[in-house]
PDB file of N, CA and C in Angstrom:
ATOM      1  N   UNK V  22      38.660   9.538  45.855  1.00 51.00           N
ATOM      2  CA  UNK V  22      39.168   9.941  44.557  1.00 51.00           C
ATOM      3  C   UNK V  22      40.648  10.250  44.643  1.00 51.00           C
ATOM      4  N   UNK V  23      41.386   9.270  44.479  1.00 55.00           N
ATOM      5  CA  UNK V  23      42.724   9.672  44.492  1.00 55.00           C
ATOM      6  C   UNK V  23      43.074  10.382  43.309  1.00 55.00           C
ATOM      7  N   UNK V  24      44.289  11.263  43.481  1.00 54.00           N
ATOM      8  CA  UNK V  24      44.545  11.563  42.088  1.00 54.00           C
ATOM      9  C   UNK V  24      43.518  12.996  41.934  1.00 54.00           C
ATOM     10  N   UNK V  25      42.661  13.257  42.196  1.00 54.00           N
ATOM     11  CA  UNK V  25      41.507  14.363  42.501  1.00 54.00           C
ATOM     12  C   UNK V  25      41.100  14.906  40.703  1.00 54.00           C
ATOM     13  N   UNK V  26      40.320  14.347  40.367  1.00 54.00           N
ATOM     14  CA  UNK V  26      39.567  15.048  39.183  1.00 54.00           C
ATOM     15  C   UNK V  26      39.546  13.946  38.044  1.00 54.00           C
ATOM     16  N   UNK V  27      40.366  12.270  38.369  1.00 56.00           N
ATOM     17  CA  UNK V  27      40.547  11.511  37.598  1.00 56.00           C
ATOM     18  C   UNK V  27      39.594  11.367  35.983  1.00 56.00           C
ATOM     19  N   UNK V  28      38.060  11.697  36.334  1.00 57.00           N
ATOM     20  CA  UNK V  28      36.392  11.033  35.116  1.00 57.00           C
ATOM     21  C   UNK V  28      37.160  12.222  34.822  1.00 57.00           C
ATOM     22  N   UNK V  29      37.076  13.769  35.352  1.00 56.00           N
ATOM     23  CA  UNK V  29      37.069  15.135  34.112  1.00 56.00           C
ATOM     24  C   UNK V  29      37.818  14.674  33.544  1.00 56.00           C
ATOM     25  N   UNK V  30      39.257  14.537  33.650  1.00 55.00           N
ATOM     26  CA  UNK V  30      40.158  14.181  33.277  1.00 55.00           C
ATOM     27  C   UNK V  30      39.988  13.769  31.807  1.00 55.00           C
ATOM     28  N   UNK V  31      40.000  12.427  32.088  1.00 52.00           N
ATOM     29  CA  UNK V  31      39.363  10.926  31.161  1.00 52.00           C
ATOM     30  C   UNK V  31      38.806  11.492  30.234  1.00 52.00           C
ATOM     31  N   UNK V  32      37.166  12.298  30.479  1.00 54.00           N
ATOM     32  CA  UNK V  32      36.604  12.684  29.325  1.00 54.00           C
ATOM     33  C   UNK V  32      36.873  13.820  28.198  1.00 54.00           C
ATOM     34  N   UNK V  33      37.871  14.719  29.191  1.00 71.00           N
ATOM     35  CA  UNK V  33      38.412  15.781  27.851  1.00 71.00           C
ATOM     36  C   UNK V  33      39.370  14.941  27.447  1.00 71.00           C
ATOM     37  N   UNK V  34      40.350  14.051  27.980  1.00 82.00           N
ATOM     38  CA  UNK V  34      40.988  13.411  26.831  1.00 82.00           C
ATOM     39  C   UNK V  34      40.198  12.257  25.620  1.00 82.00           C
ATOM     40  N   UNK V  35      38.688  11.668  25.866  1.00 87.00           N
ATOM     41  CA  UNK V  35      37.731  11.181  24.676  1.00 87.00           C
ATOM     42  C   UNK V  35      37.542  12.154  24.034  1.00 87.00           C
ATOM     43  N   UNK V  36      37.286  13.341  24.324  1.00 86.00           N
ATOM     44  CA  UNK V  36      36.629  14.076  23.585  1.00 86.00           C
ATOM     45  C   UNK V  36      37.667  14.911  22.562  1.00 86.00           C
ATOM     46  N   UNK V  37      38.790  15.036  23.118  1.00 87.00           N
ATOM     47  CA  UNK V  37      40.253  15.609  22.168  1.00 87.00           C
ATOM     48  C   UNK V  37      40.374  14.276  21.346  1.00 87.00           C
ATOM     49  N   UNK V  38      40.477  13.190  21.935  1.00 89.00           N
ATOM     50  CA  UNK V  38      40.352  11.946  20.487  1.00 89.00           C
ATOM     51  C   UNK V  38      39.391  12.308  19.673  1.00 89.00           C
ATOM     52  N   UNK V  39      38.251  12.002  20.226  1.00 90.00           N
ATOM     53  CA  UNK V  39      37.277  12.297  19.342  1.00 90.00           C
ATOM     54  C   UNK V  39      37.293  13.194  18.180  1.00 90.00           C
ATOM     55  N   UNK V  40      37.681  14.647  18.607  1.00 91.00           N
ATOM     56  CA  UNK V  40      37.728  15.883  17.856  1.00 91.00           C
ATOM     57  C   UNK V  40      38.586  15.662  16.936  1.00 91.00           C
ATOM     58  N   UNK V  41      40.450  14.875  17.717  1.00 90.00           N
ATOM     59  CA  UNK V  41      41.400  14.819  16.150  1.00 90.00           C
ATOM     60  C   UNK V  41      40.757  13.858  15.131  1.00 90.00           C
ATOM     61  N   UNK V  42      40.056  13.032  15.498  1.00 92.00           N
ATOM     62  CA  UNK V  42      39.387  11.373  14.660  1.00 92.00           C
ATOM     63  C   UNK V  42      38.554  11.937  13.730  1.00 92.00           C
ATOM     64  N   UNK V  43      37.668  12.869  14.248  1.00 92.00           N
ATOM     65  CA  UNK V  43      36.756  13.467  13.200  1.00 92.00           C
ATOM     66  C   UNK V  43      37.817  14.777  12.198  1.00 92.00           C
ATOM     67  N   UNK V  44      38.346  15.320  12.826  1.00 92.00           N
ATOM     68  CA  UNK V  44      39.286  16.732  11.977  1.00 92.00           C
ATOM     69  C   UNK V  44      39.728  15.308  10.864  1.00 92.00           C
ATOM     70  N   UNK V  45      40.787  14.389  11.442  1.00 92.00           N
ATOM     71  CA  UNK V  45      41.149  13.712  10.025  1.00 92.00           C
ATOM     72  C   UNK V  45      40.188  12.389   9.109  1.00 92.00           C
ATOM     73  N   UNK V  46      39.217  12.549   9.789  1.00 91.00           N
ATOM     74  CA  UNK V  46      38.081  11.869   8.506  1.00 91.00           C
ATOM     75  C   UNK V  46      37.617  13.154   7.554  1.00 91.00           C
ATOM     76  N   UNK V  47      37.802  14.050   8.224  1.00 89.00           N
ATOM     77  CA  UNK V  47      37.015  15.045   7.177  1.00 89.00           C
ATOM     78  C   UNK V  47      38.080  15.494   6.376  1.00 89.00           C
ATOM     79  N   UNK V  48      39.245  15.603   6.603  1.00 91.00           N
ATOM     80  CA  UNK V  48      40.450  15.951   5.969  1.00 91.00           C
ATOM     81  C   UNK V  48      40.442  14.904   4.925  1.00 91.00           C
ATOM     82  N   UNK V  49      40.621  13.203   5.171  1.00 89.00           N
ATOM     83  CA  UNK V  49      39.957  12.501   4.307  1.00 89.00           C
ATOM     84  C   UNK V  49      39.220  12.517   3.084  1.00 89.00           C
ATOM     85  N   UNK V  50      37.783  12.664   3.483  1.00 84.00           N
ATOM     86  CA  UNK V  50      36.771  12.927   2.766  1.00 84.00           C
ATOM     87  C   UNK V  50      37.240  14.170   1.517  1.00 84.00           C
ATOM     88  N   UNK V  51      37.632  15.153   2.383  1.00 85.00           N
ATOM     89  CA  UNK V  51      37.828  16.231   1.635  1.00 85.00           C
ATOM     90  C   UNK V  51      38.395  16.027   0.107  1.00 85.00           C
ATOM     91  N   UNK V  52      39.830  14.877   0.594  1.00 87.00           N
ATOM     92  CA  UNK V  52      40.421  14.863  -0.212  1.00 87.00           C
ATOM     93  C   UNK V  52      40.182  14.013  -1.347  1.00 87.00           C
ATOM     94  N   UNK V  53      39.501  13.482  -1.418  1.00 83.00           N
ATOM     95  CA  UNK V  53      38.795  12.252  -2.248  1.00 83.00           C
ATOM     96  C   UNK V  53      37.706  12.954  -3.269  1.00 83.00           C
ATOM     97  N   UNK V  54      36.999  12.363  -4.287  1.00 79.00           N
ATOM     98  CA  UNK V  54      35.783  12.664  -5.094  1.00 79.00           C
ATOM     99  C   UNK V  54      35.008  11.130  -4.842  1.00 79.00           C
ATOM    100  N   UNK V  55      33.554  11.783  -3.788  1.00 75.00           N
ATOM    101  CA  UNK V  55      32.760  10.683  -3.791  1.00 75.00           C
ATOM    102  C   UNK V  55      32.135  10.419  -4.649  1.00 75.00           C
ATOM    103  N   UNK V  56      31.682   9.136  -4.794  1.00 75.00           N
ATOM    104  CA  UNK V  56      30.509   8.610  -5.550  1.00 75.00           C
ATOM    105  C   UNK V  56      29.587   7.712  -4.617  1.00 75.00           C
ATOM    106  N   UNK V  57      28.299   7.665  -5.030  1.00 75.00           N
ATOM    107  CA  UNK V  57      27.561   7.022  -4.484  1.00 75.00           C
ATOM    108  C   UNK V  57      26.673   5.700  -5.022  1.00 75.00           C
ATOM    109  N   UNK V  58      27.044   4.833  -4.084  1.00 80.00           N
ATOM    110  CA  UNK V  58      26.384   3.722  -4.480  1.00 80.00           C
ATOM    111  C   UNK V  58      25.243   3.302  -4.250  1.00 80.00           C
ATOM    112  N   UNK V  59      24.183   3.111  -4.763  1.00 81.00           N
ATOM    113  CA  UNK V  59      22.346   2.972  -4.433  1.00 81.00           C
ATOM    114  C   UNK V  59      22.237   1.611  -4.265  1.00 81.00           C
ATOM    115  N   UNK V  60      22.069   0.899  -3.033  1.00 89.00           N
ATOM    116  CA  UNK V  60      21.297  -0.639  -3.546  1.00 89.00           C
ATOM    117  C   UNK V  60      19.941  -0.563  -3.640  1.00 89.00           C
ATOM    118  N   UNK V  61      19.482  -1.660  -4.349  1.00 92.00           N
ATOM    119  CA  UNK V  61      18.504  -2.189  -4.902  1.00 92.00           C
ATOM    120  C   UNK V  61      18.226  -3.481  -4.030  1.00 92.00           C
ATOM    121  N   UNK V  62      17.049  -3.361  -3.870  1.00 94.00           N
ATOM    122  CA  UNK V  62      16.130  -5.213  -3.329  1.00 94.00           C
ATOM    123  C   UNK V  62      15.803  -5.944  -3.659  1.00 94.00           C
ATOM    124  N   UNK V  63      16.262  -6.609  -4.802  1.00 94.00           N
ATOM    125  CA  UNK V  63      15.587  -7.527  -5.516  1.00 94.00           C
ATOM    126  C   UNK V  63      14.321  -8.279  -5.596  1.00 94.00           C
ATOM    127  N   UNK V  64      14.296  -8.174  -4.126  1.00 95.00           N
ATOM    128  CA  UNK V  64      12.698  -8.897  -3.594  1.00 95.00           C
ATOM    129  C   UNK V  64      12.300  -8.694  -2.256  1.00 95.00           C
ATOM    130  N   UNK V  65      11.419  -8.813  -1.784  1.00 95.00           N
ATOM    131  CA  UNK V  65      11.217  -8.381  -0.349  1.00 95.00           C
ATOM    132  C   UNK V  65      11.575  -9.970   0.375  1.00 95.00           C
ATOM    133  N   UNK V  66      11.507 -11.445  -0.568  1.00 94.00           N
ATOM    134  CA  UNK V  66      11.901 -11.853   0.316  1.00 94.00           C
ATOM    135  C   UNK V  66      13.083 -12.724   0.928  1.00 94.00           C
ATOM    136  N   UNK V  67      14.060 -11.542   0.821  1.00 90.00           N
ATOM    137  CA  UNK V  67      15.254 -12.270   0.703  1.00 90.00           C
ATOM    138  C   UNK V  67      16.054 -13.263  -0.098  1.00 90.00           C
ATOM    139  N   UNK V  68      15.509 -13.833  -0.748  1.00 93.00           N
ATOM    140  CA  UNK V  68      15.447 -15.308  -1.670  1.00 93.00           C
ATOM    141  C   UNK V  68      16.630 -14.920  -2.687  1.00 93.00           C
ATOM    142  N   UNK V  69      17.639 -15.724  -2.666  1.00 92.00           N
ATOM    143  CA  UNK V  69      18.552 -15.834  -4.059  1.00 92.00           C
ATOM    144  C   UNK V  69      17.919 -16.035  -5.438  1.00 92.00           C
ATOM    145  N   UNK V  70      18.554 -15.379  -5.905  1.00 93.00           N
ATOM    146  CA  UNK V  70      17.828 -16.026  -7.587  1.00 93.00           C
ATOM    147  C   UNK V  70      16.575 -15.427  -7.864  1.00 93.00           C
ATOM    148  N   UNK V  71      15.750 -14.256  -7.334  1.00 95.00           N
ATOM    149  CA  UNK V  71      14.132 -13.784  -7.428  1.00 95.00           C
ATOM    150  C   UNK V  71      14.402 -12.495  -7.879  1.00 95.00           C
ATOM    151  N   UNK V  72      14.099 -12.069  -8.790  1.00 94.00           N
ATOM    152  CA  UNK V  72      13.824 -10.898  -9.034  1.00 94.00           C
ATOM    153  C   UNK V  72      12.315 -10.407  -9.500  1.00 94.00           C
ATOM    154  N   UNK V  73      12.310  -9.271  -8.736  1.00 96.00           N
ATOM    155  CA  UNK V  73      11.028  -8.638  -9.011  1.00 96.00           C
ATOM    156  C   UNK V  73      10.851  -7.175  -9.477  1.00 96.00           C
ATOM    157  N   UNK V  74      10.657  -7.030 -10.429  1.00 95.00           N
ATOM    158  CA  UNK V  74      11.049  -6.197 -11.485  1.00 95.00           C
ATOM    159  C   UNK V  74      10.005  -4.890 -11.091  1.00 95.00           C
ATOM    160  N   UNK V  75       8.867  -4.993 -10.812  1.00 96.00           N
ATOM    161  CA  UNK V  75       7.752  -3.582 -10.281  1.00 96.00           C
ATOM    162  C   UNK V  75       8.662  -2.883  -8.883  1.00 96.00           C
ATOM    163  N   UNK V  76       9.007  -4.004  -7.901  1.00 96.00           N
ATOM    164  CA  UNK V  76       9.564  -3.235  -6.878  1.00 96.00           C
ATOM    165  C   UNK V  76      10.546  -2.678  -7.038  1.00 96.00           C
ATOM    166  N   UNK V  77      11.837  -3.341  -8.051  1.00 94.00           N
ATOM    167  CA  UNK V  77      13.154  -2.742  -8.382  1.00 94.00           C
ATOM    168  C   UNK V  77      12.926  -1.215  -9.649  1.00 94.00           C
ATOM    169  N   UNK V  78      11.969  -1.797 -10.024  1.00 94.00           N
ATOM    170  CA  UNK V  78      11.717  -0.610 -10.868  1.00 94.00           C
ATOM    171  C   UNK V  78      10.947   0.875  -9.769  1.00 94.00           C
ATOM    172  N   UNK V  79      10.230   0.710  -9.417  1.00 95.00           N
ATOM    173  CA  UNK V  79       9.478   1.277  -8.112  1.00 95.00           C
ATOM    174  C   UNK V  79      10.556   2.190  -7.637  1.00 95.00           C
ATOM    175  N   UNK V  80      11.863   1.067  -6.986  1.00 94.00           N
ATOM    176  CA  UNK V  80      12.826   1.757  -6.241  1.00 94.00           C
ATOM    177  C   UNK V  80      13.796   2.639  -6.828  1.00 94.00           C
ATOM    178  N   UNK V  81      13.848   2.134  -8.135  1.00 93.00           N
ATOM    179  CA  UNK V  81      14.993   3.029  -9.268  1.00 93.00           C
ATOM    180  C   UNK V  81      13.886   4.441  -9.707  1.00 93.00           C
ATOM    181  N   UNK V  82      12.382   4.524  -9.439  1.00 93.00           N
ATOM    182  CA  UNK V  82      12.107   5.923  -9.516  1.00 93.00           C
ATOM    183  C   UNK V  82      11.933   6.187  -8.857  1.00 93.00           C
ATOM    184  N   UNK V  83      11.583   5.771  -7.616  1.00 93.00           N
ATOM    185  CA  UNK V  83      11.863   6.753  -6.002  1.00 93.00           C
ATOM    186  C   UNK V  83      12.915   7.424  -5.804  1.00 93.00           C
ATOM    187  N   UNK V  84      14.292   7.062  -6.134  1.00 91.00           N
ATOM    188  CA  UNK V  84      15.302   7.353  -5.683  1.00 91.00           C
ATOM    189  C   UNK V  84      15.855   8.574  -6.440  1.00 91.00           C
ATOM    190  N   UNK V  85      15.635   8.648  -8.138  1.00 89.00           N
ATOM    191  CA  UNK V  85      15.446   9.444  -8.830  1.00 89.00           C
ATOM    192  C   UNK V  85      15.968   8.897  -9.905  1.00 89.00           C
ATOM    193  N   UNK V  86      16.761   7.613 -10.100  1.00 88.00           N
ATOM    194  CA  UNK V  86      17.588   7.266 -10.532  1.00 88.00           C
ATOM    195  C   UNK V  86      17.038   7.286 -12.541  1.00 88.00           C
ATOM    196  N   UNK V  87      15.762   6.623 -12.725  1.00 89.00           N
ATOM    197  CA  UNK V  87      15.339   6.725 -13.896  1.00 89.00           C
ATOM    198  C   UNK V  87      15.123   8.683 -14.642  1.00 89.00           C
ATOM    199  N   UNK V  88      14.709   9.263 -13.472  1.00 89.00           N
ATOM    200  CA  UNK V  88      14.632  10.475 -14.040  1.00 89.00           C
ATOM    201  C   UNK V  88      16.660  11.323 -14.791  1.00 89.00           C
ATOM    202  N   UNK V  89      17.287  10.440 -13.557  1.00 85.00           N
ATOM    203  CA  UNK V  89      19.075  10.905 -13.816  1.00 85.00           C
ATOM    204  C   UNK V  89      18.873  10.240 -15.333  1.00 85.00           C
ATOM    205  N   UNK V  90      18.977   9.156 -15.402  1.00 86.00           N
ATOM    206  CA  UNK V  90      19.129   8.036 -16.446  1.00 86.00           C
ATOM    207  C   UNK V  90      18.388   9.158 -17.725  1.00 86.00           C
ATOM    208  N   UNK V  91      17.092   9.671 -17.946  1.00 88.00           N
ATOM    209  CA  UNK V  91      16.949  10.324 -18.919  1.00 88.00           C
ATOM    210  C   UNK V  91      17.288  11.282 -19.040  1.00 88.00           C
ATOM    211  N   UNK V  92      17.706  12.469 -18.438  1.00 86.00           N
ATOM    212  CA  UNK V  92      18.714  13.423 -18.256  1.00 86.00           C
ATOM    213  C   UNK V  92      19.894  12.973 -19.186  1.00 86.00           C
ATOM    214  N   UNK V  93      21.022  12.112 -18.442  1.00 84.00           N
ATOM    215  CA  UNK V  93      22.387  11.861 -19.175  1.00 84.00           C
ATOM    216  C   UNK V  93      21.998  11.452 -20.136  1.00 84.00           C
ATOM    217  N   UNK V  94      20.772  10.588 -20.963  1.00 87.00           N
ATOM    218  CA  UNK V  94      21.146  10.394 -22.116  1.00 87.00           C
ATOM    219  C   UNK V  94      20.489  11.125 -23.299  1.00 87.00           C
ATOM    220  N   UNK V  95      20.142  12.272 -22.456  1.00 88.00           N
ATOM    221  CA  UNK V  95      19.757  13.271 -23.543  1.00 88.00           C
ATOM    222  C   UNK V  95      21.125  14.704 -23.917  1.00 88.00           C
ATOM    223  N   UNK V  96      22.202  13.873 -23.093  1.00 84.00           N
ATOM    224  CA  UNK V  96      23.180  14.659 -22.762  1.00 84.00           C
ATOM    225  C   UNK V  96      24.017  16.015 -22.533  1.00 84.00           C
ATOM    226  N   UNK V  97      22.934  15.679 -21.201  1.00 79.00           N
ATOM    227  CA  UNK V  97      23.315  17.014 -19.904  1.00 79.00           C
ATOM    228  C   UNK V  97      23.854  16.040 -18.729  1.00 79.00           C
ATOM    229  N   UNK V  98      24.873  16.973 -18.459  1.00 70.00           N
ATOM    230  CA  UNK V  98      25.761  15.855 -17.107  1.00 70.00           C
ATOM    231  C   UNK V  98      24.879  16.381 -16.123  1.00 70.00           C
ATOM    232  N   UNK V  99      25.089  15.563 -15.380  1.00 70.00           N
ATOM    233  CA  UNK V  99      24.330  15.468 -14.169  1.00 70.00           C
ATOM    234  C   UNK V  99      25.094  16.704 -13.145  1.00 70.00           C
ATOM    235  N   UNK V 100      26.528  16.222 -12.687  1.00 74.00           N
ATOM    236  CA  UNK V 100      26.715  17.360 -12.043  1.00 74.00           C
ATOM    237  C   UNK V 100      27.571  18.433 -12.476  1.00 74.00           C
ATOM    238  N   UNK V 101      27.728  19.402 -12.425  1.00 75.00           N
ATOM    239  CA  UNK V 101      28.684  20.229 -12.834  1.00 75.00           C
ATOM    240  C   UNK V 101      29.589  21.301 -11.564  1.00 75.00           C
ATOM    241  N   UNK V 102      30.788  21.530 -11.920  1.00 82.00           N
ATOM    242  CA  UNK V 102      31.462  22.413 -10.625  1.00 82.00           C
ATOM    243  C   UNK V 102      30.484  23.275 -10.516  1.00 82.00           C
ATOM    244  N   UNK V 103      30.516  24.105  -9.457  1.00 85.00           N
ATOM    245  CA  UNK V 103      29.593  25.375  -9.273  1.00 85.00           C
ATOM    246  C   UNK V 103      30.062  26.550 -10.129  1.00 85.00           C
ATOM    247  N   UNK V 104      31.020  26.453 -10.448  1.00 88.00           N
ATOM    248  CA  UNK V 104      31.672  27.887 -11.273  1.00 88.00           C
ATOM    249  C   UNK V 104      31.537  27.581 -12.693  1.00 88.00           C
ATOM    250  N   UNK V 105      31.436  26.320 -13.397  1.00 85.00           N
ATOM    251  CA  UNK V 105      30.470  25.912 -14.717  1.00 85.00           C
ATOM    252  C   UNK V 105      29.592  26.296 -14.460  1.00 85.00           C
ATOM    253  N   UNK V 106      28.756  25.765 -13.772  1.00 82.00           N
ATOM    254  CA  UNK V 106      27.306  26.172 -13.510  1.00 82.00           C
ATOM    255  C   UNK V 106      26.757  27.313 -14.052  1.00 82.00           C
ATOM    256  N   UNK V 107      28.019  28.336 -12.943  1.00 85.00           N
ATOM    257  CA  UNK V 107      27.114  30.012 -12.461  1.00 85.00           C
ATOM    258  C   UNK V 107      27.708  30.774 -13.863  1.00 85.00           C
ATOM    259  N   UNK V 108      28.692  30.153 -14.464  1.00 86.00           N
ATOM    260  CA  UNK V 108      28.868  30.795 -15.974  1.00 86.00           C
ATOM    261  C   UNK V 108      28.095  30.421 -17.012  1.00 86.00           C
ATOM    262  N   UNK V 109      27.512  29.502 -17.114  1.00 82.00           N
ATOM    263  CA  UNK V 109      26.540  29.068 -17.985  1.00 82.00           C
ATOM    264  C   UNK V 109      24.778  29.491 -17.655  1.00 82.00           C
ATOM    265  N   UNK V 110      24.292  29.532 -16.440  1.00 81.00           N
ATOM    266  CA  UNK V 110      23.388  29.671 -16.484  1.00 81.00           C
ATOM    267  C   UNK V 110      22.844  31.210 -15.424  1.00 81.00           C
ATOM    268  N   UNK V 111      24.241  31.959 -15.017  1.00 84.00           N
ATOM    269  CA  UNK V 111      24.310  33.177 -14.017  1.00 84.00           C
ATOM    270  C   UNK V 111      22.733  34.105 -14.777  1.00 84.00           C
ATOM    271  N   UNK V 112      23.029  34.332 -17.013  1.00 83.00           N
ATOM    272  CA  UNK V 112      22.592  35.128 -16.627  1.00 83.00           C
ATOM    273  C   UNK V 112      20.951  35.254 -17.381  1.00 83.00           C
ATOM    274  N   UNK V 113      20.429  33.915 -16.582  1.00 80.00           N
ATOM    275  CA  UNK V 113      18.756  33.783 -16.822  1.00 80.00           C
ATOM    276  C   UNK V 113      18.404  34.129 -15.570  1.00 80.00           C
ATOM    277  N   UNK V 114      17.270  34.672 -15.921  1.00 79.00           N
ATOM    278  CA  UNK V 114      16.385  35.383 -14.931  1.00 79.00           C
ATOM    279  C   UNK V 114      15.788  34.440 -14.085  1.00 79.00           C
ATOM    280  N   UNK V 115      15.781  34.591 -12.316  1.00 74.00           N
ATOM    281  CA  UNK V 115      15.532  33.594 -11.960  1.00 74.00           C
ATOM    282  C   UNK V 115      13.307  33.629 -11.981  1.00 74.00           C
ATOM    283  N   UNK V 116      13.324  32.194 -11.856  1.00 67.00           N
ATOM    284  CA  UNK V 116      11.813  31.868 -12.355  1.00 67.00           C
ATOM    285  C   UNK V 116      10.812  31.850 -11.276  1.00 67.00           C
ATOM    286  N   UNK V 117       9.578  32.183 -11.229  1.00 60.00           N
ATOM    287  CA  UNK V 117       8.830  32.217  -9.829  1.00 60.00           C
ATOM    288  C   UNK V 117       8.461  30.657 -10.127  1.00 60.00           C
ATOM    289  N   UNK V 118       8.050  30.408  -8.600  1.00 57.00           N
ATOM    290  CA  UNK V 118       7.002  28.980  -8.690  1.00 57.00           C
ATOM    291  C   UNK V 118       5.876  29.199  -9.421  1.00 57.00           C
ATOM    292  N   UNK V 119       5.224  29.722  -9.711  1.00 61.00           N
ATOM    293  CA  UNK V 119       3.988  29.818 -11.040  1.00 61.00           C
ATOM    294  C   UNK V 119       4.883  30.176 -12.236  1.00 61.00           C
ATOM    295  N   UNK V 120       6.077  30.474 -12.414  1.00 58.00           N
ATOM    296  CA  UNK V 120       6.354  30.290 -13.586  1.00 58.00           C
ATOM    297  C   UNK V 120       6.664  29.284 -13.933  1.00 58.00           C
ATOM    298  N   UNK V 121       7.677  28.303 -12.942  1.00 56.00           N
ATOM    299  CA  UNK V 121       7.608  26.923 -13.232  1.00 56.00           C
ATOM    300  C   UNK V 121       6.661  26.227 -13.123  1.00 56.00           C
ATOM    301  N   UNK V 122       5.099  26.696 -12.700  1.00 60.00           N
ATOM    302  CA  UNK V 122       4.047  25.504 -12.902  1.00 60.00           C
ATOM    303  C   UNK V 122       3.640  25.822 -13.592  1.00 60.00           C
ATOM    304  N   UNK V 123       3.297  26.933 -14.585  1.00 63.00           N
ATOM    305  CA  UNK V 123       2.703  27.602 -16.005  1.00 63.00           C
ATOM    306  C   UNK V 123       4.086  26.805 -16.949  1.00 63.00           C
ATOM    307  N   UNK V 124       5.110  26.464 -16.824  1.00 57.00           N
ATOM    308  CA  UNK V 124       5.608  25.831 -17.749  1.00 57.00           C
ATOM    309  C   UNK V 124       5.349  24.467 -18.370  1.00 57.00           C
ATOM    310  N   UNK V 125       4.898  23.343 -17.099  1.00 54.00           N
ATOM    311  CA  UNK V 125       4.720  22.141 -17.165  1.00 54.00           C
ATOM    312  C   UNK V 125       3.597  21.746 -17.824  1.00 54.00           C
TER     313      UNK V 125
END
């Protein structure tokens, strides 16, 4: 081992990359407003041009997407800052789980 400690070496300098690479993706992220994009399968079998409407439908209520869809167009936004939120709804009493299943 010439040089004496060469691998330690090596790996705290991956791992200080590593650490600045991730500090500025998240600095990134931070700075941005995501959105998210859902795909859909048109078909299980790969095929151009096939659509199959039970599975795509299937997948648009698994995901939640039809339940969002009646939400916004009864118009309530979907998300709101947290400080809208906690001013609008701070001061209802919060609900037990049998109160929300005695509601349904």
């Amino acid at each position: 081992r010439p040089g004496g400690g060469g691998k330690k070496q090596a790996l705290k300098t991956i791992g200080g990359k590593f650490k600045r690479q991730l500090a500025a993706l998240l600095e990134t992220l931070s700075a941005c407003e995501t959105h998210y994009v859902r795909c859909l399968k048109p078909n299980t079998n790969k095929a151009s041009d096939e659509f199959d409407a039970p599975l795509v439908e299937a997948q648009l209520r698994y995901s939640g997407m039809l339940e969002t869809i009646r939400i916004r167009k009864s118009g309530f936004p979907v998300r709101q800052p947290l400080a809208q939120f906690w001013r609008r709804y701070s001061m209802m009493p919060a609900a037990t789980s049998a109160d929300a299943t005695a509601s349904r």
